[in-house]
PDB file of N, CA and C and ligand atoms in Angstrom:
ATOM      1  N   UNK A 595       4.609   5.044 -14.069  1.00  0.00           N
ATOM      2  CA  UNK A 595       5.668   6.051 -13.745  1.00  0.00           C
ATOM      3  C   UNK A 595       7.016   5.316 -13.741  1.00  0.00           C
ATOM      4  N   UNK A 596       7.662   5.828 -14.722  1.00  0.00           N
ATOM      5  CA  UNK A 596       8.998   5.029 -14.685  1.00  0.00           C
ATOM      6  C   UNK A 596       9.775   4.846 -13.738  1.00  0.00           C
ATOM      7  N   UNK A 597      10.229   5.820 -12.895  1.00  0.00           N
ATOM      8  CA  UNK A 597      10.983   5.815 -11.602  1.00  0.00           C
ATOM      9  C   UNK A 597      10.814   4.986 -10.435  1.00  0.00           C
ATOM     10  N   UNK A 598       9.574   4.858 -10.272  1.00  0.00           N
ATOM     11  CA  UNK A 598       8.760   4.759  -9.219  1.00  0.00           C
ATOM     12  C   UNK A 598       8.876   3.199  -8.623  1.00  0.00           C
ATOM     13  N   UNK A 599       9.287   3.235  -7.514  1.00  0.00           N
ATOM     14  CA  UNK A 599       9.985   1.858  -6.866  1.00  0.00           C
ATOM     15  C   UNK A 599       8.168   1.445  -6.797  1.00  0.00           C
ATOM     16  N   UNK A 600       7.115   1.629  -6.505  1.00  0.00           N
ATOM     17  CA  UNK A 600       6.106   0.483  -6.758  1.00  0.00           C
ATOM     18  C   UNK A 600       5.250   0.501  -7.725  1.00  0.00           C
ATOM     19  N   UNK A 601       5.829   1.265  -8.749  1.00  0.00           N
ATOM     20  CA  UNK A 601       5.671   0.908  -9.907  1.00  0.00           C
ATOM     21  C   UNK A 601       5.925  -0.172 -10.682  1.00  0.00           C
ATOM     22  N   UNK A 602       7.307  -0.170 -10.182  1.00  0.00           N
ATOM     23  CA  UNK A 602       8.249  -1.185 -11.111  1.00  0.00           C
ATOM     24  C   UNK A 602       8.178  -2.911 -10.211  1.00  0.00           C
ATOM     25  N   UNK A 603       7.533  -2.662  -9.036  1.00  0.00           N
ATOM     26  CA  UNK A 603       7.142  -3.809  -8.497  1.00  0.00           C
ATOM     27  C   UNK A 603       5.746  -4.291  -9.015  1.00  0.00           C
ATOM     28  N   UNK A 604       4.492  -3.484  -9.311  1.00  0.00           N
ATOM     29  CA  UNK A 604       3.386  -3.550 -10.326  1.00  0.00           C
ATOM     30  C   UNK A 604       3.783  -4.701 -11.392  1.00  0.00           C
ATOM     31  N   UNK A 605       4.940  -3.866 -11.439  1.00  0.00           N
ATOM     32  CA  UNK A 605       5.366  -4.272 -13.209  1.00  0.00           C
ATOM     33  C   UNK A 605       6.517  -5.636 -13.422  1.00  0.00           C
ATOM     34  N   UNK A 606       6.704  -5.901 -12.153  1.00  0.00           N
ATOM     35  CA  UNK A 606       7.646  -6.973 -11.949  1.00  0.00           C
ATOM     36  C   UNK A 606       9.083  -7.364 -12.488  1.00  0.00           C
ATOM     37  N   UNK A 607       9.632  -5.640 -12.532  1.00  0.00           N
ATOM     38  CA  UNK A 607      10.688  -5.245 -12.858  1.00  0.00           C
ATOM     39  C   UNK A 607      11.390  -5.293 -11.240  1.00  0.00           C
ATOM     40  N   UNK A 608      10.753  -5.651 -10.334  1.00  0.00           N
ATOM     41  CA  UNK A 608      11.604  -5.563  -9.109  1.00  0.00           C
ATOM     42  C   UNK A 608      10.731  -6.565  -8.735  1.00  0.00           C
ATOM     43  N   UNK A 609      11.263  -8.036  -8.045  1.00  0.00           N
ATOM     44  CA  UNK A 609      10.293  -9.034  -7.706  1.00  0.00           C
ATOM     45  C   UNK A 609       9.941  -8.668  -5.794  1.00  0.00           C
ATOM     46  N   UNK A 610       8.866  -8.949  -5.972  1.00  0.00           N
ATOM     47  CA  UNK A 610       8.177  -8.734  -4.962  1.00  0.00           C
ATOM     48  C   UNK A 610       6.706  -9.587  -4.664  1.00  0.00           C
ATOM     49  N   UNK A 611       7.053 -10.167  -3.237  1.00  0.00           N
ATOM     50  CA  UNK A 611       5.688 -11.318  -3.686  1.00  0.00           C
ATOM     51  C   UNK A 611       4.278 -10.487  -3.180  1.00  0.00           C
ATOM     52  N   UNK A 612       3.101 -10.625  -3.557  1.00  0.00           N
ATOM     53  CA  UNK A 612       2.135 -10.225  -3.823  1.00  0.00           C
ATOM     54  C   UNK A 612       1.494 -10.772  -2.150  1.00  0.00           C
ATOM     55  N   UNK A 613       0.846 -10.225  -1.567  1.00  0.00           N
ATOM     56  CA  UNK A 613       0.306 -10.933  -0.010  1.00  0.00           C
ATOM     57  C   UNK A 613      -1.122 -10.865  -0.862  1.00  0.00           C
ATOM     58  N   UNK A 614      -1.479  -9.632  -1.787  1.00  0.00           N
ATOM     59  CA  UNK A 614      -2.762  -9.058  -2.236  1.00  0.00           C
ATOM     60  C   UNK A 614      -2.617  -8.908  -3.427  1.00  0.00           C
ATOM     61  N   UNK A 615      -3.927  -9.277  -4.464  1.00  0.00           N
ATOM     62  CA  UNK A 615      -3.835  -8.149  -5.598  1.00  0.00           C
ATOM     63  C   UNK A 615      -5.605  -8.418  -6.119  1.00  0.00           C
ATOM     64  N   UNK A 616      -5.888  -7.102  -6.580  1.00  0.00           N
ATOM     65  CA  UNK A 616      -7.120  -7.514  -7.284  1.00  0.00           C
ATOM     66  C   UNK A 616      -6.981  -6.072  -8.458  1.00  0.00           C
ATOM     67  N   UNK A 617      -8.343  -5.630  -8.811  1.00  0.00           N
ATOM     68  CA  UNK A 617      -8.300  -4.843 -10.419  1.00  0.00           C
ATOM     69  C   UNK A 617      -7.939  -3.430 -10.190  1.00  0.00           C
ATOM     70  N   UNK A 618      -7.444  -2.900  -8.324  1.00  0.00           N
ATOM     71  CA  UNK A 618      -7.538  -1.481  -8.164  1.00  0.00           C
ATOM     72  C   UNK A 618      -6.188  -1.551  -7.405  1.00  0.00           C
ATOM     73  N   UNK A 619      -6.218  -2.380  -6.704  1.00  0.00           N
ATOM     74  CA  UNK A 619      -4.498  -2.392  -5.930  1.00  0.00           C
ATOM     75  C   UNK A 619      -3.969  -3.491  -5.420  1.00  0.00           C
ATOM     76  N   UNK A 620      -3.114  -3.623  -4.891  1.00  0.00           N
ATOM     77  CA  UNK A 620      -2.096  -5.028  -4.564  1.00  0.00           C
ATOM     78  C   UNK A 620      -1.388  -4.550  -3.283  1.00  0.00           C
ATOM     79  N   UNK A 621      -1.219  -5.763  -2.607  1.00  0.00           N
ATOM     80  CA  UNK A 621      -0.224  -5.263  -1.268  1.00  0.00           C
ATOM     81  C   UNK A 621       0.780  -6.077  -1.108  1.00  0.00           C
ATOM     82  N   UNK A 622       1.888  -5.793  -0.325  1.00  0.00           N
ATOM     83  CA  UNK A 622       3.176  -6.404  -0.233  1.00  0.00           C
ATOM     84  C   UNK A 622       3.248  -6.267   1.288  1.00  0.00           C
ATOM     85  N   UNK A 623       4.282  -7.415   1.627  1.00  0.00           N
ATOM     86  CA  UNK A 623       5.003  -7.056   2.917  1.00  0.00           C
ATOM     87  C   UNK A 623       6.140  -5.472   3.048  1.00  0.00           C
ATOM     88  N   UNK A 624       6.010  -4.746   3.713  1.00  0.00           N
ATOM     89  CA  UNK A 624       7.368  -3.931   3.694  1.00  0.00           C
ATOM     90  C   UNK A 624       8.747  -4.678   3.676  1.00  0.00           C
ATOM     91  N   UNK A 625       9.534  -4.055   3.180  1.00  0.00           N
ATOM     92  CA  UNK A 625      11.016  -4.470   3.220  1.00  0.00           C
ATOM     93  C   UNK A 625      11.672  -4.189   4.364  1.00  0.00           C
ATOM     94  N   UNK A 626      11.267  -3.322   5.394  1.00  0.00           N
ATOM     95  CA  UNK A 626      11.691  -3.094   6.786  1.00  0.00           C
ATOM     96  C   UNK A 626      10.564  -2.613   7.631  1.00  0.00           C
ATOM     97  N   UNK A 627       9.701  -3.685   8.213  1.00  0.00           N
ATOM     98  CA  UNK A 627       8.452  -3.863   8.717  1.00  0.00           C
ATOM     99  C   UNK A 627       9.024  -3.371  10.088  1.00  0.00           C
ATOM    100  N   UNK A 628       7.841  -2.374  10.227  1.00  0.00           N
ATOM    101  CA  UNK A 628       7.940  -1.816  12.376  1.00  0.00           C
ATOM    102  C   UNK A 628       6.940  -2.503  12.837  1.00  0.00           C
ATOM    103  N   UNK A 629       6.433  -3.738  12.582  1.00  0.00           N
ATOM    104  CA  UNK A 629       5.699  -4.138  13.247  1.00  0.00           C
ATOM    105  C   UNK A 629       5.894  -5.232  13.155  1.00  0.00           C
ATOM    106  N   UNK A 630       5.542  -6.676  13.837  1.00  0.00           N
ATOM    107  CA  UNK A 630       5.710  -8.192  13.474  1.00  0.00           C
ATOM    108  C   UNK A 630       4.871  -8.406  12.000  1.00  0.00           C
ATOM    109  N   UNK A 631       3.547  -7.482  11.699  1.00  0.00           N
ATOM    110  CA  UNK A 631       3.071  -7.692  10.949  1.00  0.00           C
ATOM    111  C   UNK A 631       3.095  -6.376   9.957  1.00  0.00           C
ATOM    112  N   UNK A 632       3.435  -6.217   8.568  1.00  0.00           N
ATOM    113  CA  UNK A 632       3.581  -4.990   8.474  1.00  0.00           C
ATOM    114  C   UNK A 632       4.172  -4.742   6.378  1.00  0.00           C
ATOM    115  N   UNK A 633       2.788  -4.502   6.522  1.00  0.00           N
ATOM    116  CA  UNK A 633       1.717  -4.611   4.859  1.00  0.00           C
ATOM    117  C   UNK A 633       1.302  -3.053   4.209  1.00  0.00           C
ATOM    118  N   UNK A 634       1.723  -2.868   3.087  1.00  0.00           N
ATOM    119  CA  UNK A 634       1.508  -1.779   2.388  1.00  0.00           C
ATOM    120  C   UNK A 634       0.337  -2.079   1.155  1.00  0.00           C
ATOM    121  N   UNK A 635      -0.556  -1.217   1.115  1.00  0.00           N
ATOM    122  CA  UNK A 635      -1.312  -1.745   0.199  1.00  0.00           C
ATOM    123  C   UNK A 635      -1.751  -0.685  -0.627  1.00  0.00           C
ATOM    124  N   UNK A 636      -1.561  -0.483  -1.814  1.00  0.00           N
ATOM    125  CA  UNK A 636      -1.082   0.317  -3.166  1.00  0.00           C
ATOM    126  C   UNK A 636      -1.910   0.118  -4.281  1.00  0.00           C
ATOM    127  N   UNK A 637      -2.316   1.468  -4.756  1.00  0.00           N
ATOM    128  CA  UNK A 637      -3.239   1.444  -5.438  1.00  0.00           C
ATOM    129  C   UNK A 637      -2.195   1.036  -7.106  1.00  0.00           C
ATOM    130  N   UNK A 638      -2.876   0.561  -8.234  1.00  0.00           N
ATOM    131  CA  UNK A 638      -2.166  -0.050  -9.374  1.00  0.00           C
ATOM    132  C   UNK A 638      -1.887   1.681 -10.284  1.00  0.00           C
ATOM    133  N   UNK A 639      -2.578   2.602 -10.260  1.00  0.00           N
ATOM    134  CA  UNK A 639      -2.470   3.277 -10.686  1.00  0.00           C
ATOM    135  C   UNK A 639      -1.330   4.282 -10.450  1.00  0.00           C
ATOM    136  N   UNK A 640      -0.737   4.740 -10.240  1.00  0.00           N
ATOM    137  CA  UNK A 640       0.171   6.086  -9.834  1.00  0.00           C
ATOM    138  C   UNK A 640      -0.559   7.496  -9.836  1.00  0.00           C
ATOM    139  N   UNK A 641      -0.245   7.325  -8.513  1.00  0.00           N
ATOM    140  CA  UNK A 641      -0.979   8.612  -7.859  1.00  0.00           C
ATOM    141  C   UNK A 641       0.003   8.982  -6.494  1.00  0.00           C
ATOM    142  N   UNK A 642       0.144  10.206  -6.667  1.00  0.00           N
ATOM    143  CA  UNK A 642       1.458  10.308  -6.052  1.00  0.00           C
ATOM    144  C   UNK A 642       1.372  10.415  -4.661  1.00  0.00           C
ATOM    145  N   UNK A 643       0.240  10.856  -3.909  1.00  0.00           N
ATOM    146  CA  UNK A 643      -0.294  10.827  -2.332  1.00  0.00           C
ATOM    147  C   UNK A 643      -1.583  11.212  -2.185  1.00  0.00           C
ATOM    148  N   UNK A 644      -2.063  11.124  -1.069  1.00  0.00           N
ATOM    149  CA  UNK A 644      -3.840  11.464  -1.155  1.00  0.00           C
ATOM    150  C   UNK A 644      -3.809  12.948  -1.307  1.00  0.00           C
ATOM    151  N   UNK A 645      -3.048  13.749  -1.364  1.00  0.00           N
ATOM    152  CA  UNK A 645      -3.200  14.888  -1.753  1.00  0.00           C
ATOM    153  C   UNK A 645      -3.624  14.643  -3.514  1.00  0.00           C
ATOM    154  N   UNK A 646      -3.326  13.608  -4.198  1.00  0.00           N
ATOM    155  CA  UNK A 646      -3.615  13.680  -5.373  1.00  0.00           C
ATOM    156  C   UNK A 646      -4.863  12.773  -6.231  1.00  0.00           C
ATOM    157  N   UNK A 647      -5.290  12.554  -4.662  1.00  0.00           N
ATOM    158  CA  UNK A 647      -6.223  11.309  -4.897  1.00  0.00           C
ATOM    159  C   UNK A 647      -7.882  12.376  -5.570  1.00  0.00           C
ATOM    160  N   UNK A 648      -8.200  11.892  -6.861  1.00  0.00           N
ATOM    161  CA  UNK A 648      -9.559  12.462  -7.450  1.00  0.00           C
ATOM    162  C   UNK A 648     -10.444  12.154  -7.476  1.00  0.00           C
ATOM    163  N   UNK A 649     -10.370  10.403  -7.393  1.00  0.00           N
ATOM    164  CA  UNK A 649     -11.880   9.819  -6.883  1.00  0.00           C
ATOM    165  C   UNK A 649     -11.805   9.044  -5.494  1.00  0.00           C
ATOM    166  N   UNK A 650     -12.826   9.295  -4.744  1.00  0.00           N
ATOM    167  CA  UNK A 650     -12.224   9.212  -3.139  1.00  0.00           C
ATOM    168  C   UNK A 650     -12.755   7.859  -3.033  1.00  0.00           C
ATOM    169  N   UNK A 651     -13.014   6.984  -4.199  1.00  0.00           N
ATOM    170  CA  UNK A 651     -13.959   5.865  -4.012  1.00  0.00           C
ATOM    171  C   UNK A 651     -12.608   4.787  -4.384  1.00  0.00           C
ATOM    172  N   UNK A 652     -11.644   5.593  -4.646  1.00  0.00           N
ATOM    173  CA  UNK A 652     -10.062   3.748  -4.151  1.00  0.00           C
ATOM    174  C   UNK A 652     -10.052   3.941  -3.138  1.00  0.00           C
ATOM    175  N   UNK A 653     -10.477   5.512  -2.514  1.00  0.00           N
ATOM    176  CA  UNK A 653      -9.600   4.837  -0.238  1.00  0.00           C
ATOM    177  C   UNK A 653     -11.124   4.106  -0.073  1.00  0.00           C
ATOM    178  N   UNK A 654     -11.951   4.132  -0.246  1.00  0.00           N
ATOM    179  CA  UNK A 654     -13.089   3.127   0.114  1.00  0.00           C
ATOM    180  C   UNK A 654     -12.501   2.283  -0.654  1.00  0.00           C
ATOM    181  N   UNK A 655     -12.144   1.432  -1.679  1.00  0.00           N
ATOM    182  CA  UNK A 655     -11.762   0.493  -2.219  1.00  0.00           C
ATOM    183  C   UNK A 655     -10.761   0.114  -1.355  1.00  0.00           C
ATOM    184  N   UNK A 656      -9.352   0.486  -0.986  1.00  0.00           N
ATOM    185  CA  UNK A 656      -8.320   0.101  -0.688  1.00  0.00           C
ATOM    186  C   UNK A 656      -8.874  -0.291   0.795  1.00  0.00           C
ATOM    187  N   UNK A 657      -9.511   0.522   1.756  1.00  0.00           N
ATOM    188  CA  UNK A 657      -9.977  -0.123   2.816  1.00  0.00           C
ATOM    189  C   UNK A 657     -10.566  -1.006   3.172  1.00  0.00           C
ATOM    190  N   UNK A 658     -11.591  -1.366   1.818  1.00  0.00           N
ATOM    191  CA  UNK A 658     -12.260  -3.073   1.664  1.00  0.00           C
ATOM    192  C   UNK A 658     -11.271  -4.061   1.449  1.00  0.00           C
ATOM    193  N   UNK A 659     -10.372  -3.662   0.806  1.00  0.00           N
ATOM    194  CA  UNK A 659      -9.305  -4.662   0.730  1.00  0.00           C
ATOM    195  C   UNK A 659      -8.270  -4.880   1.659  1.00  0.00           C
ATOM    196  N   UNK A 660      -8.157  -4.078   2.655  1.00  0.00           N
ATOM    197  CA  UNK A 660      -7.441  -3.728   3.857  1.00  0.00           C
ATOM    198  C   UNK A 660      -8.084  -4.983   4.574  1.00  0.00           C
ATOM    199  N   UNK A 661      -9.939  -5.039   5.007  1.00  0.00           N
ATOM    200  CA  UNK A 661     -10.656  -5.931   5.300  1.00  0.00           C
ATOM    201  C   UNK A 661     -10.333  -7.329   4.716  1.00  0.00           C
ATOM    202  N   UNK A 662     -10.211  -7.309   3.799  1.00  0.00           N
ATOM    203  CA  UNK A 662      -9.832  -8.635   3.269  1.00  0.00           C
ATOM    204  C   UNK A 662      -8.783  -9.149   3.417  1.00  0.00           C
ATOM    205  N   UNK A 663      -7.311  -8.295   3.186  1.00  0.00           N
ATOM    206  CA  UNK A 663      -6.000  -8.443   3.419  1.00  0.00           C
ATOM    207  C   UNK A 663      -6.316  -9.024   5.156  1.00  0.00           C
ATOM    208  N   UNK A 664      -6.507  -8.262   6.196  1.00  0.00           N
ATOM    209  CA  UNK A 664      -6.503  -8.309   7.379  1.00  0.00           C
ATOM    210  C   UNK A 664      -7.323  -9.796   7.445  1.00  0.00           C
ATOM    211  N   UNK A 665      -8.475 -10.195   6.863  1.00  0.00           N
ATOM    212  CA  UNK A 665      -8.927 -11.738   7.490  1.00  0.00           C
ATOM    213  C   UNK A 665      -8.308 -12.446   6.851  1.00  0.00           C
ATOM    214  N   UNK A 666      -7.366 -12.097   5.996  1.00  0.00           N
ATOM    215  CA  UNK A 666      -6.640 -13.441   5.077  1.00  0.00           C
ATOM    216  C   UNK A 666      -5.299 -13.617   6.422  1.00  0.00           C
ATOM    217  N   UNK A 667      -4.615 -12.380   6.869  1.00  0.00           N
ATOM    218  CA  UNK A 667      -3.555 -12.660   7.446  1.00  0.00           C
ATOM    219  C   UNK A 667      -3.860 -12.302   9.381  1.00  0.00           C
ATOM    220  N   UNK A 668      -4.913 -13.001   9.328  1.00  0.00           N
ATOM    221  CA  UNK A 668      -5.677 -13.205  10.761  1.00  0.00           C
ATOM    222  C   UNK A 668      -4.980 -11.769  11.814  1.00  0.00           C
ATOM    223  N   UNK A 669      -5.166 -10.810  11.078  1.00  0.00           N
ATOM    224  CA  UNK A 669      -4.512  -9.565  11.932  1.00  0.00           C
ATOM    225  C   UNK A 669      -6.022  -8.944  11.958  1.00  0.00           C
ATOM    226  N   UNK A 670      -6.744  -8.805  13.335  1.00  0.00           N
ATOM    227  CA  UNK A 670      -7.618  -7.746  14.194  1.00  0.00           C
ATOM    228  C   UNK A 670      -7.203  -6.670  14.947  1.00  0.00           C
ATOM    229  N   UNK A 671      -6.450  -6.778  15.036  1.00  0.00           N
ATOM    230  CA  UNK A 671      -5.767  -5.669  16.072  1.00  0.00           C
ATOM    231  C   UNK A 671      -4.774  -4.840  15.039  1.00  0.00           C
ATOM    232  N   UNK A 672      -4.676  -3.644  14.525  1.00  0.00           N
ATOM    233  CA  UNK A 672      -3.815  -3.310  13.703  1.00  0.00           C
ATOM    234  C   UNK A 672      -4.076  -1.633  13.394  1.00  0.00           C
ATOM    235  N   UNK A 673      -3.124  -0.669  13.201  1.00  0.00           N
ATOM    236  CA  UNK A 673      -2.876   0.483  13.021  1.00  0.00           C
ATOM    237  C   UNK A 673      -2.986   0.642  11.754  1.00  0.00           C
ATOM    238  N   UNK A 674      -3.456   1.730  10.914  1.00  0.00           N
ATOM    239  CA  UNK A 674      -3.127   2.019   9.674  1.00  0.00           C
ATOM    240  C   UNK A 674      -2.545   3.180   9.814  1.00  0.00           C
ATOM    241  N   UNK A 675      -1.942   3.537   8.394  1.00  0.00           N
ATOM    242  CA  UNK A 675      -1.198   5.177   8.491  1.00  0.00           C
ATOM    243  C   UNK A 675      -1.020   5.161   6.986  1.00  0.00           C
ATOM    244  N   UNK A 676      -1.218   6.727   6.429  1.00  0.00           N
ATOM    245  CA  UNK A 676      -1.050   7.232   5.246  1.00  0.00           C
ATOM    246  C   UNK A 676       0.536   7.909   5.801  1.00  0.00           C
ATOM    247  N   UNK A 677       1.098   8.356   5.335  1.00  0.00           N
ATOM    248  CA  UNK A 677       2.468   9.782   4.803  1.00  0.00           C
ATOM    249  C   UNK A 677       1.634  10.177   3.759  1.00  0.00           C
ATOM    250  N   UNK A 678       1.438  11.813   4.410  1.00  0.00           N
ATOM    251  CA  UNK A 678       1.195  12.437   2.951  1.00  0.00           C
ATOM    252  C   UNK A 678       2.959  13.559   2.783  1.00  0.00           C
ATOM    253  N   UNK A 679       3.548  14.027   1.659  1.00  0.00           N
ATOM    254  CA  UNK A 679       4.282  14.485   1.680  1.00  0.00           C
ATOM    255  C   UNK A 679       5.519  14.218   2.141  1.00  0.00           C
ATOM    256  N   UNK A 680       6.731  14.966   1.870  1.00  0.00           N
ATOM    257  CA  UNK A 680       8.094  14.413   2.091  1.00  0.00           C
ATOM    258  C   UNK A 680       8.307  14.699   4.217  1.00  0.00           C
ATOM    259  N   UNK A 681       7.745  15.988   4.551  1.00  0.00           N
ATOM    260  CA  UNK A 681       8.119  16.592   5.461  1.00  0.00           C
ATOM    261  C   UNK A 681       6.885  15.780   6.294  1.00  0.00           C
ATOM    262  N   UNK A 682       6.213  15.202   6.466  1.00  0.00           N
ATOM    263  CA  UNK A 682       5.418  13.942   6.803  1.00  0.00           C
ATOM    264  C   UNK A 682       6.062  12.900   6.728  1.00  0.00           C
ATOM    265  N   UNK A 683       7.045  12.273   5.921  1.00  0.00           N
ATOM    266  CA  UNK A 683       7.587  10.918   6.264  1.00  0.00           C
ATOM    267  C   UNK A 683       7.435   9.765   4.727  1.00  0.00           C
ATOM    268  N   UNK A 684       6.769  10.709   3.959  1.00  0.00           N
ATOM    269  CA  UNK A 684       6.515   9.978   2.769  1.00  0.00           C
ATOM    270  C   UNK A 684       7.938   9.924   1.909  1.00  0.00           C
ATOM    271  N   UNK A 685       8.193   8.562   2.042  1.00  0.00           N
ATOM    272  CA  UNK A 685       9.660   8.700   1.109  1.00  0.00           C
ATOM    273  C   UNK A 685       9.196   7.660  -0.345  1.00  0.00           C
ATOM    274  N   UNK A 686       8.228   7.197  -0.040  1.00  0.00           N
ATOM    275  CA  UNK A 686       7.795   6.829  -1.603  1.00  0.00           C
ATOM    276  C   UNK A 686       6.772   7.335  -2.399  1.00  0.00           C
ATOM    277  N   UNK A 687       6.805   8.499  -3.422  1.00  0.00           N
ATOM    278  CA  UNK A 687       5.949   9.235  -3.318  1.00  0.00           C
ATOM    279  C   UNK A 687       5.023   7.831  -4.662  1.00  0.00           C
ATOM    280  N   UNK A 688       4.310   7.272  -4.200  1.00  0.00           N
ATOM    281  CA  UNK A 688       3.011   6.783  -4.993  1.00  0.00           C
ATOM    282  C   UNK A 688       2.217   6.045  -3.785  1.00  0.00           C
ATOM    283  N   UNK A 689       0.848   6.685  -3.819  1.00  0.00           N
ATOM    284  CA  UNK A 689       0.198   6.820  -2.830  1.00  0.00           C
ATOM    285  C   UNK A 689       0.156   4.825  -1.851  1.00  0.00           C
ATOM    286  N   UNK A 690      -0.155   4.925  -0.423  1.00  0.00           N
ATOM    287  CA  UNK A 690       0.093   3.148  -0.082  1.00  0.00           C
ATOM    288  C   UNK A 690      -0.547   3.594   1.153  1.00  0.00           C
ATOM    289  N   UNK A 691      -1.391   2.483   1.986  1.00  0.00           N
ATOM    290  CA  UNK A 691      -1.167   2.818   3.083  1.00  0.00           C
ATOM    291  C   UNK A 691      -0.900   1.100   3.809  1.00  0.00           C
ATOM    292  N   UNK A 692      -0.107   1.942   5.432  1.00  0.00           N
ATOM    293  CA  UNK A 692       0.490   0.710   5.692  1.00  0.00           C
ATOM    294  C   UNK A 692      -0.492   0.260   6.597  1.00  0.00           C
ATOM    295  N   UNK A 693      -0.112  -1.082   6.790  1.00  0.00           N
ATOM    296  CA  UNK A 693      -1.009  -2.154   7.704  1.00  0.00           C
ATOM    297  C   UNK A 693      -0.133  -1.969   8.665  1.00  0.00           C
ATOM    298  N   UNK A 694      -0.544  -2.032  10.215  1.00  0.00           N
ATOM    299  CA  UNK A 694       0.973  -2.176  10.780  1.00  0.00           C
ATOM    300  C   UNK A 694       0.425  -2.830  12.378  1.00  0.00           C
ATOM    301  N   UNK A 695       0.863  -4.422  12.597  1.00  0.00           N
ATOM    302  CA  UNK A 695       0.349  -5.152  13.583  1.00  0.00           C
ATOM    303  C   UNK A 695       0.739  -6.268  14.405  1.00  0.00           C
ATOM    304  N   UNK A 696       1.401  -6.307  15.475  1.00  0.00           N
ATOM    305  CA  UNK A 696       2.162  -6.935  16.187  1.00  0.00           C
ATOM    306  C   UNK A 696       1.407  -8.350  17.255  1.00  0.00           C
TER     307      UNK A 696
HETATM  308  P1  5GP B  56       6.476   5.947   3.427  1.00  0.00           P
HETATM  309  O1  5GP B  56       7.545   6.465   4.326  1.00  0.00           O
HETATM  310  O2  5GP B  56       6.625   6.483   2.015  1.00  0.00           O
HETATM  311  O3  5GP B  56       5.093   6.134   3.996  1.00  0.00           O
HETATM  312  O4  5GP B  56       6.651   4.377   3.374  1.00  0.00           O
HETATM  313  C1  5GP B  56       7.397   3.735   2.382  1.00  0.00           C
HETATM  314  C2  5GP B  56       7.591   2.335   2.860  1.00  0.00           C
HETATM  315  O5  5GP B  56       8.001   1.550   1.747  1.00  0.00           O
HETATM  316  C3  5GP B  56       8.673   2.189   3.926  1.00  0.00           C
HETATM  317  O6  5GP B  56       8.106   1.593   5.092  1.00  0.00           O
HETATM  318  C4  5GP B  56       9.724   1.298   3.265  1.00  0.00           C
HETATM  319  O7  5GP B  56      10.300   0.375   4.162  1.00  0.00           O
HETATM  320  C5  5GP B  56       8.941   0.600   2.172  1.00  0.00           C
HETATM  321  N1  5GP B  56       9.715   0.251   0.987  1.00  0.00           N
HETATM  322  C6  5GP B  56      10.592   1.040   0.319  1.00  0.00           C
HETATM  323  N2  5GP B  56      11.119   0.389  -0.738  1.00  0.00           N
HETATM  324  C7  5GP B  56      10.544  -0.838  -0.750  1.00  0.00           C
HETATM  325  C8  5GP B  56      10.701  -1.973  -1.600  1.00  0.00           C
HETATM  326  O8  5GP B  56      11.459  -1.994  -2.576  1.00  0.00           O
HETATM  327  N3  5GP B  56       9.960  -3.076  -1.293  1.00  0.00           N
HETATM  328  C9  5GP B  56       9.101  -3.102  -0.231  1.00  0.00           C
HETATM  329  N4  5GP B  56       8.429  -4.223  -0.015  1.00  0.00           N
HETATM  330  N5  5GP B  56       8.937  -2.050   0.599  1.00  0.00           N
HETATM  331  C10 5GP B  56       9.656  -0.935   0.347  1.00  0.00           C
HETATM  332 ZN1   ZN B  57       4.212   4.559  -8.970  1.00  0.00          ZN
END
């Protein structure tokens, strides 16, 4: 998706260092983290929110990797959260969910 601010980080048209990546999604630090610890992790494909999600087997994917992300960056204790939609809080519409852990 051309527009798409994590798209163009995918694509390394906007540098951004990688905390994660494997063959279904990649995660980054946020650029304005609410937490001491505070990780978005994004599927490679463009998909615009779980409202648009068709095979429900990336949020099982993305959550194994959530597992993995989380023992790489010794965070046990930690919140997740989707935004679905604008009037929800979603201001980047390609689907992510955040890590978020102090
Ligand atoms: P949303 O509100 O869509 O659920 O969350 C979008 C998140 O993306 C926000 O927490 C925001 O700080 C983060 N974000 C927006 N633009 C960028 C960017 O260019 N780089 C990174 N690392 N995070 C971003
Ligand atoms: Zn995108």
């Amino acid at each position: 998706m051309t527009n798409c601010i994590f798209c163009k980080i995918l694509n390394k048209e906007i540098p951004s260092k990688f905390v994660y990546e494997d063959e279904f999604c990649f995660a980054i630090n946020d650029i304005n983290p609410k937490a001491k610890k505070h990780i978005l992790v994004i599927p490679k494909n463009h998909v615009e929110s779980l409202n648009e999600v068709e095979d429900t087997m990336l949020l099982k994917h993305m959550f194994d990797a959530i597992k993995k992300i989380n023992k790489q960056e010794n965070i046990s204790h930690f919140k997740t959260l989707i935004n679905t939609g604008k009037n929800a809080g979603q201001e980047v519409m390609h689907l992510h969910i955040h890590i978020l852990a102090d």
